[in-house]
Structure formats: C-alpha cells, structure tokens
Amino acid sequence: MPIVLLGCTVGPDYQAPQAPAVDHFTEAALPGSTVGAGGVAQKFTNGQDIAGDWWTAFHSPQINTLVATAFAANPDLAAAQATLREAVDTQQAEQGSLFPKLTANLAAQRQQSSLATQGFGKGSKTLSVYSGSLGVSYTLDAFGGVQRQIEQLGAQVDYARYELEASYLALSANVVSTAIKMASLQDQIAASETILADYNQALDLTQKRFALGAVSRVDVLQQQALRDAQAATIPALRKQWQQTRNQLAIYLGHRPADANLPALHLSDLTLPPEVPVSLPSKLVEQRPDIQAYAALVHAASAQVGVATANLLPQISLTGSYGRSGTNFDNLFTPGGIVWSLASSLAQPIFDGGTLRARQRAAKEAFAVAAAQYSSTVNTAFQNVADSLVAIERDAETLQASQQSAQTAAASLAVARAQYREGGSTYLNVLTAEQAEQSARLNLVSAQAARLTDTVALFQAL
C-alpha cells in the first residue's frame, strides 16, 4: 500500500448531482398515441428505455448498413476513440506518482588532476573513476494532492468515454436523419417530375385546342408559364439532393466521389408504431452529454483539492546506494561503498498570492462546471419536450396533408372534366393544378418530418 493512503485528502469529495425531481417532460400530459395519420398511430410507451440500436426500429436494411458503415469508417469517431485512449494513458501515467522512483546510475570517467594542488610537488596524475548506484526518491502525498490529480484525470477519462458515446449517438442520428432527407428529396424530385409530365400533357392539349380555336393564346401562355415554373423547381431539388448525398458520404467516412450509397425512398422506411418515453429521472443516466458534463464537474471538484494541497508542505525522501572506485577491483571492496539518505520539507511562505489565487480560481471553475451541468440538463429536457410536441403536431400535419392531397386531386379531376365539357374556365384548371402540386409536395415533406421527429426523440432520450 502506498504511504500516501495513510494521509488525508484535502478538498471537496465529489457527489454526483441528483436527478431532477420531475415526472413529466411536457406541460400537458402526453396522449396515449398520436392521430392515425398514414394509417399509423404512434403509441407513447411511458417508462420504457431506448434500445441501443434504435435505428433498427425503422426496419430498413439500407439504414442499418449506412449506420454500420459510419461506425466503422467515420474519422471523427476514430478521433473520439483515440481521445479516450489518450485520457486513460494519461491517468495511468499519473498513478505512477504514488510509488517510489528507482533509478540505476552507471558512470565511467577519465580525468587528470594536478599533484601540486595536493601537496605532492609538480606534475599531474591521470586516473579513471568508475561508479554505479541505485537511487530511490519518493514524494509523500501527505495531503492527497496526487490522489486528487489522479481523481481529476479519472474524471477526464469518464468525460472522454461519454463524449465517445455522444459521438456514436450523434453520428447515428445524423446518418439516419440525412438518409431520410435524401429519401424525401428523392421523392420530391419524383413527384415534381410527375407533375411536370402532367403539365407537358396539359400544355400539349391546350396548344391543340388553341389550334382549333377552342382557347385563346392567353390560355396557352398561362399553361406554358405554369409548366416552366414547375421545371425550374427541379434543378434546385436535385442540388439539395446532391449536397445531402455528399454530407451523408462524409458521415460514412468517404469522399463524395467515392461513396456508393443505396437508393432510398420514404416508402422503404417503417414508422415505429411504438415510441418509448423514458422516465425523466432516467434521462440524466441515459444522455451522454449530461454524463459528460457531470464528469467535468467531478474534474473541477478534484482540481480544488489539487490547488488546496499545493498550499501545504511537500515532503520528499531520497536515498542512494552504490560503489565507486578508480578501477573495477575497488568497486567490490568495503571501501568502495557509497550511500546517502536525505529528506526535505518545503512549505510555501510567500509567492505573491499565486497559490491562493489558483485555489480561488479552481473553486470558481467548479462553480462554472456545476452551472453548465445544470444548463445541459435543462436543455436535455427541452430537447425531449420539443421532440414529443413535434411528433404530436406533425402527425396532425401529416393527417391534414393527406386529406389536402386527396381533396386537391379530386378538385383537379373535376376542374379538368368541367373544362373539357365547357362548363368551366381554364383559370379554374390552372388554380386546381397549382393546389394539387402544392398538396402533393407538402405530403412528401410531412411524411419525412414525421420520420425525422422520431429520430430526434430517440436522440433526445
């Protein structure tokens, strides 16, 4: 047992922060489930923890492959892993300070000395000196400064470990969210191209009717303007899709030109029918960012102990044992034995207030870390509350979007039929086409939002 364990340890003993005493995330009580938009009503399962591989709840082989690829090749994740190993090695290096240091010394020296300085007349003498010794040094950790330093570095290990967990979580959430965005843009492009094809057919029909004198030139120009406006939206969607694909490639650890990404559509994803909602008291245990900030509080607490110990006496012990002689034969005679023992005590008396100031600074840093921890907890609860509200309201939005798309499609069919029969103006057809186009694209966006909301809740919890 190191001698230091027999001493005292100055500074505050760390106590893990208590979980907030609340039993709900949102102001209003959660409903049992969302509205059944798209034929799926998501059920809120209170008190159930989130699975580690939460992304498998979407039942998409493509998503599973993307996440696995990112975990294997993402360089930021590799950096977080290396940071953890560095923190572990740094703590282990500091733990060596608890034990004596043993050093072996060997020396050979060739020297010439003056006989005159020794009272033997003139001239000089040349000789060789050989020596070998073992030296021991030990600094007593009488007030626990070294232990507090090791404790601080252990907290840094915990911080790096939780930061690694947070990196895994953020990476998986980014991959899934970006894949959903890609699928949404792909479906928007497909819908826009279908709408453009419909507009081309409508323009062709209008031009034929114009040739027969059934419509005016204004009707042709209006239909052509609508077609051209629709065509102009597609390049922007393709730009967004390409940029989103590039971002996904980076998450996977690839360069955009080298990535071979699977085609993905919203229909390839299954909206999880059950949404686990953990207990609020469990949130501080599950969120790696909260645990990381708790580790920083621990590190700051230990640093107060380090700064306090630096104000107190430092006790050191040293010793050595060895042999010395002018030739190898002398090394092994009683006269060749050399040894020493020494001890020292150093007590800071005046340093211009440096050590006291450092102690006060360490206490303030501890207060900062505690406040940041509290802020992180509050933000975490906001993340969960925002995600729960988004799931509820976006389910309602999706339901309304589906109804709107059905109504707009029916309205367009009626307007076109009435126009063909001469019972309506072409302006009514154009208005109906614009409404149907907007409703179709809004439906795709609403479907993607509902999937993304579920990802955000998994991440928030």
Coordinates of C-alpha atoms in Angstrom, one line a residue:
M1 CA 0.0 0.0 0.0
P2 CA 1.5 3.4 -0.9
I3 CA 2.3 5.5 2.1
V4 CA 0.0 8.3 0.8
L5 CA -3.0 6.3 1.6
L6 CA -2.3 6.8 5.3
G7 CA -2.6 10.5 5.0
C8 CA -5.5 12.8 4.5
T9 CA -7.1 14.1 1.2
V10 CA -7.9 17.8 1.2
G11 CA -10.6 19.4 -1.0
P12 CA -14.2 18.5 -1.5
D13 CA -15.4 14.9 -2.0
Y14 CA -17.4 14.7 -5.2
Q15 CA -21.0 13.9 -5.0
A16 CA -22.9 13.0 -8.2
P17 CA -25.7 15.6 -9.0
Q18 CA -29.2 14.4 -8.1
A19 CA -31.6 13.8 -11.0
P20 CA -34.4 16.5 -11.2
A21 CA -37.4 15.5 -9.2
V22 CA -40.0 15.7 -12.1
D23 CA -42.2 13.1 -13.5
H24 CA -43.1 14.5 -16.9
F25 CA -41.4 16.3 -19.9
T26 CA -44.2 18.4 -21.3
E27 CA -46.6 20.9 -19.6
A28 CA -49.6 18.9 -20.7
A29 CA -49.9 15.2 -20.2
L30 CA -49.0 13.0 -23.1
P31 CA -51.8 11.4 -25.0
G32 CA -51.8 7.6 -25.3
S33 CA -50.9 7.9 -29.0
T34 CA -50.8 10.3 -31.9
V35 CA -53.5 10.6 -34.5
G36 CA -53.5 7.8 -37.1
A37 CA -52.0 9.7 -40.0
G38 CA -51.0 7.5 -42.8
G39 CA -52.7 4.5 -41.2
V40 CA -50.1 4.5 -38.3
A41 CA -50.8 5.9 -34.9
Q42 CA -47.7 6.0 -32.8
K43 CA -48.2 4.9 -29.3
F44 CA -46.3 6.5 -26.4
T45 CA -44.9 3.9 -24.1
N46 CA -44.0 5.6 -20.8
G47 CA -41.2 4.3 -18.7
Q48 CA -39.6 2.2 -21.4
D49 CA -35.9 2.7 -22.2
I50 CA -34.5 3.3 -25.6
A51 CA -32.7 0.4 -27.3
G52 CA -29.1 1.0 -28.1
D53 CA -29.6 0.1 -31.8
W54 CA -32.7 2.3 -32.0
W55 CA -32.3 2.9 -35.8
T56 CA -33.4 -0.7 -36.4
A57 CA -36.9 0.3 -35.4
F58 CA -37.3 1.7 -38.9
H59 CA -36.9 -1.8 -40.4
S60 CA -34.7 -0.6 -43.2
P61 CA -31.8 -2.7 -44.3
Q62 CA -30.3 0.3 -46.1
I63 CA -30.4 2.4 -42.9
N64 CA -28.8 -0.4 -40.9
T65 CA -26.0 -0.7 -43.5
L66 CA -25.4 3.0 -43.5
V67 CA -25.0 3.2 -39.7
A68 CA -22.7 0.2 -39.6
T69 CA -20.5 1.7 -42.3
A70 CA -20.4 5.1 -40.5
F71 CA -19.4 3.4 -37.2
A72 CA -16.6 1.5 -39.0
A73 CA -15.1 4.4 -41.0
N74 CA -16.0 7.8 -39.7
P75 CA -12.8 9.7 -38.8
D76 CA -14.4 11.9 -36.1
L77 CA -15.5 8.7 -34.3
A78 CA -11.9 7.4 -34.6
A79 CA -10.6 10.6 -33.1
A80 CA -13.0 10.3 -30.2
Q81 CA -11.8 6.7 -29.6
A82 CA -8.2 7.9 -29.7
T83 CA -9.0 10.7 -27.2
L84 CA -10.4 8.2 -24.8
R85 CA -7.3 6.0 -25.0
E86 CA -5.1 9.2 -24.5
A87 CA -7.1 10.0 -21.4
V88 CA -6.7 6.5 -20.0
D89 CA -2.9 6.6 -20.6
T90 CA -2.6 10.0 -19.1
Q91 CA -4.3 8.8 -15.9
Q92 CA -2.2 5.7 -15.7
A93 CA 1.0 7.8 -16.1
E94 CA -0.1 10.0 -13.1
Q95 CA -0.8 6.9 -11.0
G96 CA 2.9 6.2 -11.1
S97 CA 3.4 9.3 -8.8
L98 CA 2.0 7.3 -5.9
F99 CA 5.1 5.0 -5.9
P100 CA 8.8 5.5 -5.3
K101 CA 11.1 6.1 -8.2
L102 CA 14.0 3.8 -8.5
T103 CA 16.9 4.8 -10.8
A104 CA 20.0 3.0 -11.8
N105 CA 23.1 5.1 -12.5
L106 CA 26.4 3.9 -14.1
A107 CA 29.3 6.2 -14.8
A108 CA 32.9 6.0 -16.1
Q109 CA 35.2 9.0 -16.0
R110 CA 38.7 9.6 -17.2
Q111 CA 40.4 12.6 -15.5
Q112 CA 43.7 14.3 -14.9
S113 CA 44.5 16.1 -11.6
S114 CA 47.4 18.3 -10.6
L115 CA 49.8 16.9 -7.9
A116 CA 50.7 20.4 -6.9
T117 CA 47.3 21.1 -5.6
Q118 CA 47.5 18.1 -3.4
G119 CA 50.9 18.9 -1.9
F120 CA 52.9 16.3 -3.9
G121 CA 55.1 18.6 -5.9
K122 CA 54.9 19.2 -9.6
G123 CA 53.3 17.2 -12.3
S124 CA 49.9 15.6 -12.8
K125 CA 48.2 12.3 -12.4
T126 CA 45.8 10.6 -14.7
L127 CA 43.2 8.1 -13.4
S128 CA 39.9 6.5 -14.1
V129 CA 36.9 6.6 -11.8
Y130 CA 34.0 4.1 -12.1
S131 CA 30.8 4.3 -10.2
G132 CA 27.4 2.5 -10.0
S133 CA 24.4 3.2 -7.8
L134 CA 20.7 2.8 -7.2
G135 CA 18.8 5.9 -6.3
V136 CA 15.3 6.0 -4.7
S137 CA 13.1 9.1 -4.5
Y138 CA 9.6 9.4 -3.1
T139 CA 7.3 12.4 -2.5
L140 CA 4.8 11.7 0.2
D141 CA 1.3 12.6 -0.8
A142 CA 0.6 13.6 2.7
F143 CA -2.4 15.8 1.9
G144 CA -3.8 13.9 -1.1
G145 CA -2.7 16.3 -3.9
V146 CA -1.6 13.5 -6.1
Q147 CA -4.7 11.4 -5.4
R148 CA -6.8 14.4 -6.3
Q149 CA -4.8 14.8 -9.5
I150 CA -5.4 11.2 -10.4
E151 CA -9.1 11.6 -9.5
Q152 CA -9.2 14.6 -11.9
L153 CA -7.7 12.6 -14.7
G154 CA -10.1 9.8 -14.0
A155 CA -12.9 12.2 -14.4
Q156 CA -11.4 13.3 -17.7
V157 CA -11.4 9.6 -18.7
D158 CA -15.1 9.5 -17.9
Y159 CA -15.6 12.7 -19.9
A160 CA -13.8 11.2 -22.9
R161 CA -15.8 8.0 -22.6
Y162 CA -19.2 9.8 -22.5
E163 CA -18.0 12.1 -25.4
L164 CA -17.3 8.9 -27.3
E165 CA -20.8 7.7 -26.6
A166 CA -22.2 11.0 -27.6
S167 CA -20.2 10.8 -30.9
Y168 CA -21.8 7.4 -31.6
L169 CA -25.3 8.8 -30.8
A170 CA -24.8 12.0 -32.8
L171 CA -23.3 10.1 -35.8
S172 CA -26.1 7.5 -35.9
A173 CA -28.8 10.2 -35.6
N174 CA -27.1 12.3 -38.3
V175 CA -26.8 9.4 -40.7
V176 CA -30.5 8.4 -40.3
S177 CA -31.7 12.0 -40.5
T178 CA -29.6 12.7 -43.6
A179 CA -30.8 9.5 -45.2
I180 CA -34.4 10.4 -44.5
K181 CA -33.7 13.9 -46.0
M182 CA -32.2 12.2 -49.1
A183 CA -35.2 9.9 -49.4
S184 CA -37.6 12.9 -49.0
L185 CA -35.8 14.9 -51.7
Q186 CA -35.7 11.9 -54.0
D187 CA -39.5 11.6 -53.6
Q188 CA -40.0 15.3 -54.1
I189 CA -38.0 15.1 -57.3
A190 CA -40.0 12.2 -58.5
A191 CA -43.3 14.0 -57.6
S192 CA -42.1 17.1 -59.3
E193 CA -41.1 15.2 -62.5
T194 CA -44.6 13.6 -62.5
I195 CA -46.2 17.0 -62.1
L196 CA -44.0 18.3 -64.9
A197 CA -45.1 15.4 -67.1
D198 CA -48.7 16.3 -66.4
Y199 CA -48.1 19.9 -67.2
N200 CA -46.5 18.9 -70.5
Q201 CA -49.5 16.9 -71.4
A202 CA -51.8 19.7 -70.4
L203 CA -49.7 22.2 -72.5
D204 CA -49.9 19.9 -75.5
L205 CA -53.6 19.6 -75.1
T206 CA -54.0 23.3 -74.7
Q207 CA -51.9 24.0 -77.8
K208 CA -54.1 21.6 -79.8
R209 CA -57.3 23.3 -78.6
F210 CA -55.7 26.7 -79.5
A211 CA -55.1 25.4 -83.0
L212 CA -58.8 24.5 -83.2
G213 CA -59.8 27.9 -81.9
A214 CA -61.3 26.5 -78.7
V215 CA -59.0 28.5 -76.4
S216 CA -57.1 31.8 -76.5
R217 CA -53.4 32.5 -76.8
V218 CA -53.6 33.6 -73.2
D219 CA -54.6 30.1 -72.1
V220 CA -51.6 28.6 -73.9
L221 CA -49.2 31.1 -72.3
Q222 CA -50.6 30.6 -68.8
Q223 CA -50.2 26.8 -69.1
Q224 CA -46.7 27.2 -70.5
A225 CA -45.8 29.6 -67.7
L226 CA -47.0 27.0 -65.1
R227 CA -45.0 24.3 -66.9
D228 CA -41.9 26.4 -67.0
A229 CA -42.2 27.4 -63.3
Q230 CA -42.5 23.7 -62.4
A231 CA -39.5 22.8 -64.5
A232 CA -37.5 25.5 -62.7
T233 CA -38.1 23.8 -59.3
I234 CA -36.4 20.5 -60.2
P235 CA -32.8 21.7 -60.5
A236 CA -33.0 23.2 -57.0
L237 CA -34.3 19.9 -55.6
R238 CA -31.5 18.0 -57.4
K239 CA -28.9 20.4 -56.0
Q240 CA -30.2 19.8 -52.4
W241 CA -30.3 16.0 -53.0
Q242 CA -26.7 16.1 -54.3
Q243 CA -25.5 18.2 -51.4
T244 CA -27.3 15.9 -48.9
R245 CA -25.7 12.9 -50.5
N246 CA -22.3 14.5 -50.2
Q247 CA -22.9 15.1 -46.5
L248 CA -24.0 11.5 -46.0
A249 CA -20.8 10.3 -47.7
I250 CA -18.8 12.4 -45.2
Y251 CA -20.6 10.8 -42.3
L252 CA -19.8 7.4 -43.7
G253 CA -16.1 8.3 -43.8
H254 CA -15.9 8.6 -47.6
R255 CA -15.2 11.3 -50.0
P256 CA -18.3 12.3 -52.1
A257 CA -16.8 11.0 -55.3
D258 CA -16.0 7.6 -53.8
A259 CA -19.3 6.9 -51.9
N260 CA -21.6 4.2 -53.2
L261 CA -24.9 5.0 -51.5
P262 CA -28.0 2.9 -51.8
A263 CA -31.2 4.4 -53.3
L264 CA -33.6 5.2 -50.6
H265 CA -37.3 6.2 -50.6
L266 CA -39.6 7.1 -47.8
S267 CA -41.7 4.0 -48.6
D268 CA -38.6 2.0 -47.7
L269 CA -38.9 3.2 -44.1
T270 CA -41.4 1.9 -41.5
L271 CA -42.6 4.4 -38.9
P272 CA -42.1 2.8 -35.5
P273 CA -45.6 2.1 -34.1
E274 CA -44.4 2.4 -30.5
V275 CA -42.3 5.3 -29.2
P276 CA -40.5 4.6 -25.9
V277 CA -40.6 7.5 -23.5
S278 CA -38.1 7.0 -20.6
L279 CA -38.8 8.3 -17.1
P280 CA -37.5 11.8 -16.6
S281 CA -35.4 10.6 -13.7
K282 CA -33.6 8.2 -16.1
L283 CA -32.7 10.9 -18.6
V284 CA -29.6 12.1 -16.7
E285 CA -28.3 8.5 -16.8
Q286 CA -29.0 7.9 -20.5
R287 CA -27.8 11.1 -22.0
P288 CA -24.1 11.0 -22.6
D289 CA -23.8 14.8 -22.8
I290 CA -25.3 15.1 -19.3
Q291 CA -22.9 12.5 -18.0
A292 CA -20.0 14.2 -19.8
Y293 CA -20.8 17.5 -18.0
A294 CA -21.1 15.6 -14.7
A295 CA -17.6 14.3 -15.3
L296 CA -16.4 17.9 -15.9
V297 CA -18.0 18.8 -12.5
H298 CA -16.1 15.9 -10.9
A299 CA -12.8 17.0 -12.6
A300 CA -13.3 20.6 -11.3
S301 CA -14.1 19.4 -7.8
A302 CA -10.8 17.3 -7.8
Q303 CA -8.9 20.3 -9.0
V304 CA -9.9 22.3 -5.9
G305 CA -8.2 19.5 -3.9
V306 CA -5.1 19.8 -6.0
A307 CA -4.9 23.6 -5.6
T308 CA -5.5 23.2 -1.8
A309 CA -2.8 20.6 -1.4
N310 CA -0.3 22.8 -3.2
L311 CA -0.7 25.3 -0.3
L312 CA 0.5 22.7 2.2
P313 CA 4.0 21.2 2.9
Q314 CA 5.6 19.0 0.4
I315 CA 7.6 16.1 1.9
S316 CA 10.3 14.2 -0.1
L317 CA 12.6 11.3 0.7
T318 CA 15.6 10.3 -1.3
G319 CA 18.3 7.7 -0.9
S320 CA 21.1 6.0 -2.9
Y321 CA 23.4 3.1 -2.5
G322 CA 26.3 2.2 -4.8
R323 CA 30.0 1.7 -5.3
S324 CA 32.8 3.9 -6.6
G325 CA 36.5 3.3 -7.3
T326 CA 39.4 4.0 -9.6
N327 CA 39.3 0.5 -11.0
F328 CA 36.9 -2.4 -11.2
D329 CA 38.6 -4.2 -8.3
N330 CA 38.0 -1.2 -5.9
L331 CA 34.3 -1.3 -6.7
F332 CA 33.8 -4.5 -4.8
T333 CA 35.8 -3.7 -1.6
P334 CA 34.2 -2.3 1.6
G335 CA 36.0 1.0 0.8
G336 CA 34.1 1.3 -2.5
I337 CA 30.7 1.5 -0.9
V338 CA 28.9 4.9 -1.1
W339 CA 25.4 5.7 0.1
S340 CA 23.2 8.6 1.1
L341 CA 19.8 9.3 2.8
A342 CA 18.0 12.6 2.7
S343 CA 14.6 14.1 3.4
S344 CA 13.2 17.5 2.8
L345 CA 10.1 19.5 3.7
A346 CA 9.1 22.5 1.6
Q347 CA 6.4 24.9 2.8
P348 CA 5.4 27.8 0.6
I349 CA 5.6 31.0 2.6
F350 CA 5.4 33.8 0.1
D351 CA 4.6 33.6 -3.6
G352 CA 2.9 36.8 -4.2
G353 CA -0.5 35.2 -3.6
T354 CA -0.2 32.8 -6.6
L355 CA -1.3 29.6 -4.9
R356 CA -4.2 31.2 -3.1
A357 CA -5.4 32.8 -6.3
R358 CA -5.2 29.4 -8.0
Q359 CA -7.2 27.9 -5.3
R360 CA -9.9 30.6 -5.7
A361 CA -9.8 30.1 -9.4
A362 CA -10.3 26.3 -9.0
K363 CA -13.4 27.0 -6.8
E364 CA -14.8 29.3 -9.4
A365 CA -14.2 26.8 -12.2
F366 CA -16.1 24.3 -10.1
A367 CA -19.0 26.7 -9.8
V368 CA -18.9 27.2 -13.6
A369 CA -18.9 23.5 -14.3
A370 CA -21.9 23.0 -11.9
A371 CA -23.8 25.8 -13.7
Q372 CA -23.0 24.3 -17.1
Y373 CA -24.2 20.9 -15.9
S374 CA -27.5 22.4 -14.8
S375 CA -27.9 24.2 -18.1
T376 CA -27.2 20.9 -20.0
V377 CA -29.9 19.1 -18.0
N378 CA -32.4 21.8 -18.8
T379 CA -31.5 21.7 -22.5
A380 CA -31.9 17.9 -22.5
F381 CA -35.4 18.2 -21.0
Q382 CA -36.2 20.8 -23.6
N383 CA -35.0 18.5 -26.4
V384 CA -37.3 15.8 -25.2
A385 CA -40.2 18.1 -24.8
D386 CA -39.7 19.6 -28.3
S387 CA -39.5 16.2 -29.9
L388 CA -42.6 15.0 -28.2
V389 CA -44.5 18.1 -29.3
A390 CA -43.2 17.7 -32.8
I391 CA -44.3 14.1 -33.0
E392 CA -47.8 15.0 -31.9
R393 CA -48.3 18.1 -34.1
D394 CA -46.5 16.7 -37.2
A395 CA -48.8 13.6 -37.0
E396 CA -51.7 16.0 -37.2
T397 CA -50.0 17.9 -40.0
L398 CA -49.5 14.6 -41.9
Q399 CA -53.1 13.7 -41.5
A400 CA -54.2 17.1 -42.8
S401 CA -51.7 16.9 -45.7
Q402 CA -53.1 13.6 -46.7
Q403 CA -56.6 14.9 -46.6
S404 CA -55.5 18.0 -48.5
A405 CA -53.8 15.9 -51.2
Q406 CA -56.9 13.8 -51.7
T407 CA -59.1 16.8 -51.9
A408 CA -56.8 18.7 -54.3
A409 CA -56.6 15.6 -56.6
A410 CA -60.3 15.3 -56.7
S411 CA -60.8 19.0 -57.3
L412 CA -58.3 19.0 -60.2
A413 CA -60.1 16.0 -61.8
V414 CA -63.5 17.8 -61.5
A415 CA -62.0 21.1 -62.9
R416 CA -60.5 19.3 -65.9
A417 CA -63.7 17.4 -66.6
Q418 CA -65.7 20.6 -66.4
Y419 CA -63.3 22.4 -68.6
R420 CA -63.4 19.7 -71.3
E421 CA -67.2 19.9 -71.3
G422 CA -67.1 23.7 -71.5
G423 CA -68.6 24.2 -68.0
S424 CA -65.6 26.0 -66.5
T425 CA -62.8 28.4 -67.4
Y426 CA -59.2 27.4 -67.9
L427 CA -58.3 29.7 -65.0
N428 CA -60.1 27.2 -62.7
V429 CA -58.0 24.4 -64.1
L430 CA -54.8 26.3 -63.5
T431 CA -55.8 27.1 -60.0
A432 CA -56.6 23.5 -59.3
E433 CA -53.3 22.3 -60.8
Q434 CA -51.3 24.6 -58.6
A435 CA -53.2 23.5 -55.5
E436 CA -52.7 19.8 -56.3
Q437 CA -49.0 20.3 -56.9
S438 CA -48.5 22.1 -53.6
A439 CA -50.5 19.5 -51.7
R440 CA -48.6 16.6 -53.3
L441 CA -45.2 18.1 -52.3
N442 CA -46.4 19.1 -48.8
L443 CA -47.5 15.4 -48.3
V444 CA -43.9 14.2 -49.0
S445 CA -42.5 16.8 -46.6
A446 CA -44.9 15.9 -43.9
Q447 CA -44.1 12.2 -44.2
A448 CA -40.4 13.0 -43.9
A449 CA -40.9 15.3 -41.0
R450 CA -42.7 12.6 -39.0
L451 CA -39.8 10.2 -39.6
T452 CA -37.3 12.8 -38.6
D453 CA -39.2 13.7 -35.5
T454 CA -39.0 10.1 -34.3
V455 CA -35.2 10.1 -34.9
A456 CA -35.0 13.4 -32.9
L457 CA -36.9 11.8 -30.0
F458 CA -34.7 8.7 -29.9
Q459 CA -31.6 11.0 -29.8
A460 CA -33.1 13.3 -27.2
L461 CA -33.9 10.4 -24.9

